[in-house]
Amino acid sequence: MPERRLVIHSDGAARGNPGPAGAGFVVETVAGELVREGAVYLGERTNNQAEYDALLLAIQAVAPDRRTHLEVYSDSELMVRQLNGEYKVKHQDLKDRFIRVSQVLLRAGSSTVRHVPREANARADQLANRAIDVHLIATQGLDGQTAAGGRPAPRGSRPEESPGSTGQDARGGTPRGSDARHPSG
């Protein structure tokens, strides 16, 4: 029986599809005690790529082992259904991410992956958007453009832990999962 039970809420956000993207995650004990949270700028991604990257970062942050049970919650219905074997993963960029997430989940003694409404994932969403906001604020001034204005991120930039403001909704105008034209993603 697992000795360590952790609850993970993860969310990926992309402004545009693809566009500047961020990952947010919150890890708590089942009693609600914060273990770790993160906000990471990912670079250019689609919404679905960002969702997988956010979950991978969250799981890696807690380094699960055979004594760990993970309860994963995400508002990405596509990712959850793919991880639960309900949908096939057809796009290569998502297949690679699916394999990495699955391998890390297998390190845990057990895991469940469940879909939740977006409002039940608010803190992870806030952190994903914060990562984008901090990056965009930091890159303003590159020839008067921002990364959202079409300029690439500076060469050599890497994902980073991102403190900062709460930010706007990354999905304004672009429905979640719109890069997957049907459920088989």
XYZ file of N, CA, C and O in Angstrom:
740
model
N 0.845 -1.197 0.000
C 0.000 0.000 0.000
C 0.878 1.244 0.000
O 1.824 1.339 0.767
N 0.553 2.217 -0.883
C 1.350 3.443 -0.919
C 1.337 4.176 0.415
O 0.317 4.255 1.092
N 2.497 4.692 0.793
C 2.628 5.435 2.044
C 2.479 6.928 1.836
O 2.170 7.661 2.760
N 2.725 7.400 0.622
C 2.669 8.826 0.313
C 1.590 9.047 -0.739
O 1.677 8.546 -1.851
N 0.546 9.796 -0.374
C -0.562 10.083 -1.298
C -0.521 11.571 -1.629
O -0.597 12.402 -0.731
N -0.409 11.868 -2.924
C -0.314 13.249 -3.367
C -1.403 13.566 -4.380
O -1.761 12.726 -5.208
N -1.900 14.781 -4.316
C -2.906 15.285 -5.233
C -2.231 16.327 -6.125
O -1.620 17.271 -5.621
N -2.337 16.130 -7.437
C -1.729 17.046 -8.404
C -2.828 17.696 -9.233
O -3.684 17.010 -9.781
N -2.783 19.024 -9.313
C -3.604 19.785 -10.249
C -2.625 20.415 -11.230
O -1.695 21.111 -10.821
N -2.815 20.150 -12.530
C -1.921 20.733 -13.528
C -2.729 21.402 -14.620
O -3.877 21.028 -14.885
N -2.108 22.406 -15.251
C -2.762 23.093 -16.351
C -1.704 23.680 -17.273
O -0.671 24.166 -16.817
N -1.971 23.589 -18.553
C -1.144 24.234 -19.552
C -1.977 25.281 -20.255
O -3.185 25.128 -20.403
N -1.335 26.371 -20.678
C -2.032 27.453 -21.353
C -1.173 27.936 -22.513
O 0.048 27.980 -22.397
N -1.827 28.283 -23.614
C -1.127 28.852 -24.761
C -1.942 30.014 -25.293
O -3.152 29.908 -25.461
N -1.277 31.123 -25.532
C -1.936 32.297 -26.099
C -1.717 32.261 -27.595
O -0.680 32.652 -28.088
N -2.708 31.774 -28.272
C -2.589 31.431 -29.675
C -2.453 29.919 -29.711
O -2.323 29.273 -28.672
N -2.520 29.353 -30.857
C -2.463 27.896 -30.900
C -1.763 27.443 -32.173
O -2.427 27.105 -33.133
N -0.428 27.461 -32.202
C 0.474 27.619 -31.066
C 0.729 29.093 -30.734
O 0.412 29.982 -31.508
N 1.349 29.267 -29.584
C 1.717 30.596 -29.114
C 2.509 30.478 -27.841
O 2.826 29.374 -27.390
N 2.845 31.613 -27.237
C 3.565 31.582 -25.964
C 2.767 30.754 -24.955
O 1.559 30.944 -24.815
N 3.444 29.832 -24.283
C 2.732 28.886 -23.422
C 3.365 28.805 -22.042
O 4.561 29.030 -21.868
N 2.539 28.433 -21.084
C 3.004 28.259 -19.715
C 2.397 27.014 -19.095
O 1.375 26.503 -19.553
N 3.061 26.554 -18.056
C 2.606 25.402 -17.283
C 2.420 25.835 -15.843
O 3.229 26.602 -15.314
N 1.374 25.327 -15.225
C 1.143 25.581 -13.810
C 0.753 24.291 -13.135
O 0.076 23.451 -13.727
N 1.231 24.115 -11.911
C 0.838 22.920 -11.172
C 0.856 23.191 -9.679
O 1.585 24.053 -9.192
N 0.008 22.440 -8.988
C -0.083 22.480 -7.532
C -0.070 21.043 -7.050
O -0.828 20.215 -7.548
N 0.793 20.742 -6.093
C 0.866 19.408 -5.496
C 0.561 19.562 -4.016
O 1.177 20.381 -3.327
N -0.394 18.781 -3.533
C -0.798 18.822 -2.130
C -0.891 17.409 -1.570
O -1.000 16.448 -2.332
N -0.884 17.320 -0.258
C -1.209 16.055 0.377
C -2.721 15.879 0.289
O -3.440 16.836 -0.036
N -3.221 14.700 0.587
C -4.674 14.508 0.565
C -5.355 15.344 1.645
O -6.549 15.622 1.554
N -4.604 15.788 2.648
C -5.150 16.656 3.689
C -5.152 18.118 3.260
O -5.595 18.985 4.009
N -4.655 18.407 2.061
C -4.677 19.767 1.546
C -3.451 20.601 1.862
O -3.440 21.803 1.607
N -2.400 19.991 2.401
C -1.173 20.732 2.707
C -0.349 20.878 1.428
O -0.105 19.902 0.724
N 0.082 22.122 1.160
C 0.862 22.385 -0.040
C 2.220 21.693 0.046
O 2.955 21.850 1.015
N 2.541 20.915 -0.986
C 3.848 20.263 -1.100
C 4.743 21.080 -2.029
O 5.891 21.369 -1.717
N 4.164 21.476 -3.168
C 4.936 22.232 -4.153
C 3.980 22.818 -5.182
O 2.946 22.252 -5.473
N 4.351 23.969 -5.720
C 3.633 24.519 -6.853
C 4.655 25.139 -7.793
O 5.766 25.463 -7.385
N 4.284 25.254 -9.039
C 5.212 25.802 -10.012
C 4.511 26.514 -11.142
O 3.364 26.201 -11.485
N 5.213 27.490 -11.708
C 4.779 28.243 -12.873
C 5.982 28.312 -13.801
O 7.008 28.880 -13.438
N 5.879 27.709 -14.980
C 7.025 27.579 -15.874
C 6.645 28.060 -17.272
O 5.631 27.621 -17.826
N 7.460 28.952 -17.826
C 7.261 29.359 -19.209
C 7.798 28.257 -20.108
O 8.903 27.757 -19.912
N 7.034 27.860 -21.125
C 7.387 26.714 -21.964
C 7.903 27.081 -23.351
O 8.436 26.220 -24.050
N 7.722 28.306 -23.793
C 8.045 28.669 -25.170
C 6.805 28.514 -26.029
O 5.686 28.538 -25.541
N 6.992 28.355 -27.336
C 5.867 28.204 -28.260
C 5.317 26.785 -28.173
O 6.053 25.815 -28.362
N 4.035 26.663 -27.888
C 3.366 25.367 -27.784
C 1.918 25.526 -28.208
O 1.365 26.611 -28.191
N 1.284 24.392 -28.506
C -0.169 24.361 -28.634
C -0.744 24.170 -27.232
O -0.017 23.826 -26.283
N -2.054 24.350 -27.101
C -2.704 24.118 -25.803
C -2.456 22.689 -25.319
O -2.123 22.469 -24.152
N -2.624 21.716 -26.209
C -2.477 20.322 -25.794
C -1.039 19.975 -25.426
O -0.805 19.226 -24.475
N -0.067 20.499 -26.152
C 1.331 20.279 -25.780
C 1.606 20.852 -24.394
O 2.260 20.214 -23.566
N 1.091 22.047 -24.137
C 1.297 22.687 -22.834
C 0.654 21.886 -21.712
O 1.207 21.788 -20.612
N -0.507 21.291 -21.962
C -1.169 20.467 -20.942
C -0.280 19.287 -20.546
O -0.092 19.003 -19.363
N 0.252 18.588 -21.531
C 1.137 17.453 -21.243
C 2.414 17.904 -20.543
O 2.867 17.276 -19.582
N 3.004 18.998 -21.014
C 4.242 19.485 -20.403
C 4.013 19.886 -18.942
O 4.861 19.632 -18.082
N 2.864 20.488 -18.656
C 2.547 20.881 -17.275
C 2.445 19.665 -16.371
O 2.991 19.643 -15.260
N 1.769 18.627 -16.844
C 1.637 17.421 -16.024
C 2.987 16.746 -15.817
O 3.310 16.315 -14.707
N 3.789 16.690 -16.859
C 5.115 16.083 -16.728
C 5.960 16.831 -15.697
O 6.597 16.210 -14.829
N 5.947 18.157 -15.739
C 6.703 18.946 -14.766
C 6.218 18.696 -13.340
O 7.024 18.584 -12.411
N 4.907 18.595 -13.180
C 4.338 18.363 -11.844
C 4.773 17.013 -11.284
O 5.198 16.917 -10.128
N 4.676 15.988 -12.103
C 5.038 14.648 -11.634
C 6.537 14.573 -11.339
O 6.957 14.025 -10.313
N 7.341 15.134 -12.214
C 8.787 15.125 -11.993
C 9.162 15.894 -10.727
O 10.114 15.532 -10.041
N 8.403 16.942 -10.408
C 8.698 17.756 -9.224
C 8.566 16.972 -7.926
O 9.220 17.292 -6.935
N 7.736 15.932 -7.921
C 7.535 15.162 -6.691
C 8.268 13.834 -6.693
O 8.263 13.124 -5.692
N 8.924 13.493 -7.814
C 9.729 12.271 -7.913
C 9.036 11.066 -7.272
O 9.488 10.543 -6.258
N 7.939 10.608 -7.870
C 7.213 9.486 -7.265
C 8.024 8.194 -7.287
O 8.859 7.983 -8.164
N 7.760 7.366 -6.291
C 8.360 6.033 -6.248
C 7.253 5.036 -5.937
O 6.083 5.396 -5.883
N 7.594 3.796 -5.728
C 6.608 2.731 -5.511
C 5.754 2.945 -4.263
O 4.702 2.338 -4.118
N 6.174 3.814 -3.360
C 5.392 4.094 -2.151
C 4.437 5.268 -2.333
O 3.779 5.677 -1.405
N 4.374 5.801 -3.559
C 3.593 7.005 -3.837
C 2.320 6.671 -4.621
O 2.371 5.927 -5.594
N 1.193 7.230 -4.194
C -0.036 7.198 -4.987
C -0.299 8.630 -5.441
O -0.293 9.559 -4.632
N -0.511 8.805 -6.748
C -0.790 10.119 -7.313
C -2.238 10.210 -7.752
O -2.722 9.342 -8.482
N -2.915 11.259 -7.320
C -4.250 11.587 -7.814
C -4.071 12.826 -8.667
O -3.771 13.900 -8.149
N -4.213 12.661 -9.973
C -3.980 13.743 -10.925
C -5.313 14.300 -11.394
O -6.201 13.537 -11.773
N -5.413 15.634 -11.389
C -6.613 16.320 -11.859
C -6.208 17.346 -12.907
O -5.276 18.116 -12.699
N -6.919 17.336 -14.022
C -6.658 18.270 -15.113
C -7.974 18.652 -15.764
O -8.903 17.849 -15.814
N -8.031 19.864 -16.302
C -9.224 20.268 -17.034
C -9.077 20.022 -18.538
O -9.929 20.418 -19.322
N -8.022 19.309 -18.922
C -7.844 18.923 -20.327
C -8.495 17.562 -20.548
O -7.919 16.519 -20.260
N -9.704 17.597 -21.083
C -10.425 16.348 -21.310
C -9.677 15.453 -22.294
O -9.606 14.233 -22.112
N -9.077 16.047 -23.321
C -8.341 15.257 -24.302
C -7.189 14.497 -23.639
O -7.059 13.283 -23.800
N -6.353 15.196 -22.879
C -5.206 14.547 -22.243
C -5.653 13.456 -21.270
O -5.102 12.353 -21.265
N -6.653 13.753 -20.462
C -7.135 12.775 -19.488
C -7.652 11.527 -20.204
O -7.315 10.400 -19.828
N -8.435 11.710 -21.240
C -8.972 10.558 -21.968
C -7.864 9.769 -22.671
O -7.930 8.548 -22.750
N -6.851 10.458 -23.163
C -5.727 9.749 -23.772
C -4.960 8.953 -22.720
O -4.635 7.781 -22.934
N -4.681 9.553 -21.587
C -3.932 8.855 -20.539
C -4.721 7.681 -19.956
O -4.121 6.707 -19.488
N -6.039 7.760 -20.002
C -6.875 6.665 -19.505
C -7.223 5.649 -20.587
O -8.007 4.726 -20.354
N -6.645 5.794 -21.778
C -6.847 4.829 -22.847
C -8.174 4.941 -23.577
O -8.528 4.061 -24.357
N -8.925 6.013 -23.353
C -10.212 6.191 -24.017
C -10.059 6.759 -25.424
O -10.903 6.518 -26.279
N -9.023 7.557 -25.657
C -8.728 8.125 -26.970
C -7.330 7.687 -27.376
O -6.428 7.601 -26.534
N -7.158 7.460 -28.669
C -5.834 7.180 -29.206
C -5.076 8.495 -29.363
O -5.671 9.548 -29.553
N -3.759 8.406 -29.315
C -2.909 9.572 -29.532
C -2.327 9.425 -30.927
O -1.524 8.528 -31.163
N -2.740 10.298 -31.833
C -2.321 10.159 -33.227
C -1.210 11.127 -33.616
O -0.376 10.788 -34.434
N -1.197 12.329 -33.080
C -0.209 13.334 -33.457
C 1.124 13.023 -32.784
O 1.188 12.810 -31.570
N 2.201 13.013 -33.562
C 3.511 12.612 -33.038
C 3.969 13.483 -31.875
O 4.517 12.974 -30.911
N 3.754 14.803 -31.955
C 4.201 15.666 -30.863
C 3.498 15.313 -29.559
O 4.098 15.384 -28.485
N 2.241 14.885 -29.623
C 1.540 14.459 -28.406
C 1.919 13.039 -28.020
O 1.961 12.712 -26.831
N 2.208 12.180 -29.003
C 2.642 10.807 -28.685
C 3.899 10.826 -27.832
O 3.997 10.096 -26.843
N 4.863 11.641 -28.223
C 6.112 11.731 -27.456
C 5.843 12.181 -26.025
O 6.379 11.621 -25.064
N 4.986 13.159 -25.857
C 4.646 13.656 -24.520
C 3.846 12.611 -23.744
O 4.055 12.418 -22.556
N 2.919 11.954 -24.411
C 2.127 10.893 -23.792
C 3.048 9.808 -23.229
O 2.870 9.345 -22.103
N 4.023 9.394 -24.014
C 4.963 8.347 -23.576
C 5.756 8.813 -22.361
O 5.885 8.081 -21.374
N 6.261 10.043 -22.390
C 7.044 10.543 -21.245
C 6.203 10.621 -19.984
O 6.634 10.199 -18.910
N 4.983 11.148 -20.099
C 4.108 11.243 -18.923
C 3.766 9.847 -18.410
O 3.832 9.581 -17.203
N 3.441 8.939 -19.306
C 3.100 7.572 -18.902
C 4.264 6.898 -18.178
O 4.065 6.219 -17.164
N 5.461 7.083 -18.681
C 6.639 6.476 -18.042
C 6.853 7.013 -16.632
O 7.162 6.253 -15.715
N 6.668 8.317 -16.448
C 6.859 8.899 -15.121
C 5.735 8.461 -14.182
O 5.977 8.185 -13.008
N 4.512 8.364 -14.699
C 3.406 7.873 -13.867
C 3.658 6.441 -13.402
O 3.272 6.066 -12.287
N 4.297 5.641 -14.242
C 4.579 4.245 -13.884
C 5.577 4.108 -12.736
O 5.647 3.057 -12.105
N 6.328 5.152 -12.459
C 7.262 5.112 -11.319
C 6.525 5.104 -9.988
O 7.047 4.641 -8.987
N 5.301 5.626 -10.002
C 4.492 5.656 -8.780
C 3.923 4.267 -8.517
O 3.746 3.473 -9.438
N 3.618 4.004 -7.257
C 2.992 2.740 -6.906
C 1.627 2.605 -7.541
O 1.220 1.527 -7.974
N 0.897 3.713 -7.632
C -0.400 3.746 -8.289
C -0.729 5.187 -8.637
O -0.155 6.122 -8.073
N -1.662 5.336 -9.571
C -2.076 6.687 -9.951
C -3.465 6.648 -10.559
O -3.900 5.626 -11.098
N -4.154 7.764 -10.442
C -5.424 7.979 -11.124
C -5.322 9.325 -11.823
O -4.676 10.250 -11.322
N -5.948 9.431 -12.982
C -5.964 10.672 -13.738
C -7.413 10.988 -14.040
O -8.110 10.178 -14.662
N -7.870 12.148 -13.567
C -9.287 12.499 -13.687
C -9.463 13.883 -14.281
O -8.684 14.793 -14.000
N -10.542 14.019 -15.040
C -10.916 15.311 -15.597
C -11.727 16.082 -14.566
O -12.575 15.507 -13.876
N -11.457 17.370 -14.436
C -12.232 18.254 -13.568
C -12.620 19.495 -14.363
O -11.938 19.862 -15.328
N -13.705 20.149 -13.986
C -14.057 21.412 -14.644
C -12.948 22.448 -14.410
O -12.210 22.385 -13.421
N -12.874 23.380 -15.318
C -11.816 24.394 -15.242
C -11.801 25.128 -13.901
O -10.733 25.399 -13.357
N -12.974 25.421 -13.362
C -13.020 26.157 -12.098
C -12.452 25.344 -10.928
O -12.021 25.909 -9.930
N -12.415 24.037 -11.050
C -11.818 23.189 -10.008
C -10.302 23.105 -10.157
O -9.631 22.461 -9.353
N -9.778 23.764 -11.170
C -8.342 23.744 -11.458
C -7.793 25.174 -11.480
O -6.784 25.451 -12.123
N -8.439 26.073 -10.757
C -8.169 27.509 -10.869
C -6.728 27.895 -10.519
O -6.127 28.712 -11.211
N -6.170 27.345 -9.459
C -4.817 27.759 -9.060
C -3.783 27.330 -10.108
O -2.882 28.098 -10.449
N -3.893 26.126 -10.645
C -2.965 25.682 -11.684
C -3.101 26.562 -12.927
O -2.092 26.943 -13.536
N -4.327 26.917 -13.288
C -4.573 27.809 -14.416
C -3.926 29.173 -14.167
O -3.269 29.740 -15.047
N -4.095 29.687 -12.969
C -3.509 30.977 -12.606
C -1.983 30.933 -12.734
O -1.369 31.857 -13.273
N -1.375 29.857 -12.287
C 0.085 29.733 -12.359
C 0.570 29.616 -13.804
O 1.599 30.199 -14.169
N -0.147 28.876 -14.646
C 0.231 28.757 -16.056
C 0.187 30.121 -16.739
O 1.101 30.488 -17.487
N -0.845 30.882 -16.461
C -0.963 32.215 -17.044
C 0.067 33.178 -16.475
O 0.580 34.043 -17.187
N 0.395 33.036 -15.211
C 1.435 33.871 -14.602
C 2.770 33.655 -15.305
O 3.503 34.601 -15.567
N 3.090 32.410 -15.623
C 4.354 32.115 -16.308
C 4.418 32.830 -17.652
O 5.455 33.393 -18.015
N 3.309 32.838 -18.381
C 3.275 33.538 -19.675
C 3.418 35.040 -19.461
O 4.211 35.705 -20.135
N 2.658 35.589 -18.518
C 2.708 37.027 -18.261
C 4.114 37.495 -17.910
O 4.594 38.500 -18.429
N 4.770 36.790 -17.021
C 6.111 37.183 -16.599
C 7.062 37.154 -17.792
O 7.870 38.066 -17.981
N 6.948 36.121 -18.617
C 7.805 36.044 -19.796
C 7.527 37.205 -20.753
O 8.461 37.837 -21.257
N 6.255 37.465 -21.036
C 5.913 38.537 -21.974
C 6.351 39.896 -21.461
O 6.855 40.725 -22.234
N 6.201 40.139 -20.177
C 6.651 41.403 -19.593
C 8.170 41.521 -19.719
O 8.695 42.573 -20.075
N 8.871 40.437 -19.472
C 10.336 40.452 -19.534
C 10.849 40.629 -20.959
O 11.936 41.173 -21.158
N 10.075 40.179 -21.960
C 10.553 40.260 -23.339
C 10.049 41.488 -24.073
O 10.435 41.708 -25.213
N 9.199 42.298 -23.456
C 8.778 43.546 -24.098
C 10.004 44.429 -24.243
O 10.871 44.458 -23.372
N 10.075 45.110 -25.342
C 11.239 45.950 -25.572
C 12.187 45.339 -26.583
O 13.145 45.967 -26.990
N 11.943 44.099 -27.027
C 12.735 43.515 -28.101
C 12.267 44.167 -29.392
O 11.281 43.763 -29.983
N 12.925 45.221 -29.816
C 12.542 45.983 -31.004
C 11.091 46.437 -30.926
O 10.386 46.483 -31.928
N 10.619 46.746 -29.719
C 9.264 47.217 -29.546
C 8.204 46.146 -29.664
O 7.027 46.446 -29.650
N 8.581 44.910 -29.801
C 7.634 43.811 -29.957
C 7.657 42.932 -28.715
O 8.604 42.949 -27.948
N 6.608 42.142 -28.554
C 6.596 41.107 -27.539
C 6.603 39.763 -28.233
O 6.381 39.677 -29.438
N 6.827 38.712 -27.472
C 6.774 37.369 -28.058
C 5.397 37.114 -28.649
O 5.252 36.439 -29.653
N 4.348 37.688 -28.054
C 3.001 37.512 -28.585
C 2.834 38.257 -29.906
O 1.985 37.915 -30.707
N 3.678 39.262 -30.151
C 3.616 40.028 -31.375
C 4.375 39.382 -32.516
O 4.548 39.970 -33.568
N 4.856 38.201 -32.320
C 5.475 37.474 -33.410
C 6.978 37.324 -33.290
O 7.595 36.600 -34.049
N 7.608 37.994 -32.393
C 9.043 37.854 -32.217
C 9.345 36.585 -31.439
O 8.679 36.282 -30.458
N 10.366 35.831 -31.825
C 10.733 34.645 -31.060
C 11.334 35.030 -29.715
O 11.835 36.138 -29.549
N 11.260 34.103 -28.773
C 11.900 34.313 -27.474
C 13.399 34.434 -27.695
O 13.943 33.898 -28.658
N 14.110 35.164 -26.830
C 15.552 35.327 -27.000
C 16.261 33.984 -27.071
O 15.900 33.044 -26.385
N 17.267 33.914 -27.927
C 18.047 32.696 -28.085
C 18.648 32.314 -26.735
O 19.131 33.164 -26.008
N 18.593 31.033 -26.428
C 19.153 30.546 -25.173
C 18.192 30.626 -24.004
O 18.541 30.276 -22.896
N 16.957 31.131 -24.232
C 16.019 31.198 -23.111
C 15.565 29.786 -22.760
O 15.504 28.904 -23.593
N 15.284 29.558 -21.477
C 14.901 28.239 -20.993
C 13.654 28.376 -20.142
O 13.361 29.449 -19.649
N 12.968 27.243 -19.925
C 11.860 27.290 -18.970
C 12.383 27.750 -17.616
O 13.501 27.426 -17.233
N 11.562 28.526 -16.917
C 12.007 29.063 -15.651
C 10.856 29.086 -14.663
O 9.706 29.155 -15.044
N 11.187 29.026 -13.388
C 10.172 29.237 -12.370
C 9.779 30.699 -12.472
O 10.622 31.569 -12.619
N 8.494 31.007 -12.438
C 8.037 32.347 -12.752
C 7.147 32.929 -11.674
O 5.965 32.632 -11.636
N 7.672 33.776 -10.816
C 6.792 34.516 -9.918
C 6.173 35.664 -10.696
O 6.655 36.017 -11.767
N 5.101 36.263 -10.198
C 4.564 37.416 -10.904
C 3.088 37.576 -10.703
O 2.512 37.037 -9.774
N 2.459 38.332 -11.620
C 1.041 38.639 -11.482
C 0.171 37.506 -12.007
O 0.642 36.620 -12.694
N -1.108 37.589 -11.692
C -2.021 36.501 -12.034
C -2.289 36.366 -13.509
O -2.447 35.278 -14.004
N -2.395 37.421 -14.259
C -2.512 37.304 -15.707
C -3.923 37.096 -16.205
O -4.860 36.943 -15.442
N -4.029 37.078 -17.521
C -5.313 36.915 -18.178
C -5.504 35.484 -18.615
O -4.587 34.688 -18.594
N -6.693 35.210 -19.072
C -7.013 33.882 -19.574
C -6.271 33.631 -20.883
O -6.396 34.391 -21.837
N -5.500 32.581 -20.928
C -4.725 32.266 -22.121
C -5.599 31.738 -23.239
O -5.171 31.664 -24.370
N -6.818 31.343 -22.934
C -7.635 30.707 -23.945
C -8.622 31.651 -24.601
O -9.470 31.223 -25.349
N -8.520 32.948 -24.309
C -9.461 33.888 -24.908
C -9.423 33.810 -26.425
O -8.403 34.033 -27.029
N -10.530 33.458 -27.038
C -10.625 33.402 -28.483
C -10.200 32.078 -29.095
O -10.502 31.794 -30.221
N -9.475 31.251 -28.375
C -9.050 29.960 -28.904
C -9.551 28.878 -27.970
O -9.081 28.774 -26.846
N -10.514 28.080 -28.395
C -11.030 27.044 -27.496
C -9.959 26.023 -27.144
O -9.101 25.715 -27.956
N -10.009 25.548 -25.909
C -9.078 24.518 -25.458
C -9.194 23.322 -26.373
O -10.267 22.900 -26.734
N -8.036 22.776 -26.732
C -8.034 21.567 -27.532
C -8.329 21.795 -29.002
O -8.554 20.858 -29.729
N -8.302 23.050 -29.447
C -8.691 23.296 -30.826
C -7.670 22.789 -31.834
O -7.960 22.716 -33.010
N -6.470 22.416 -31.373
C -5.527 21.847 -32.321
C -5.821 20.375 -32.565
O -5.266 19.781 -33.458
N -6.714 19.801 -31.812
C -7.168 18.425 -32.046
C -8.565 18.540 -32.631
O -9.503 18.900 -31.946
N -8.713 18.254 -33.868
C -9.971 18.484 -34.543
C -11.043 17.459 -34.216
O -12.196 17.636 -34.498
N -10.622 16.369 -33.597
C -11.587 15.384 -33.118
C -10.953 14.665 -31.936
O -9.766 14.800 -31.692
N -11.719 13.924 -31.173
C -11.218 13.349 -29.921
C -10.014 12.432 -30.035
O -9.371 12.157 -29.046
N -9.647 11.961 -31.208
C -8.517 11.034 -31.292
C -7.183 11.722 -31.199
O -6.167 11.083 -31.109
N -7.155 13.090 -31.154
C -6.001 13.932 -30.934
C -4.778 13.413 -31.499
O -3.691 13.635 -31.309
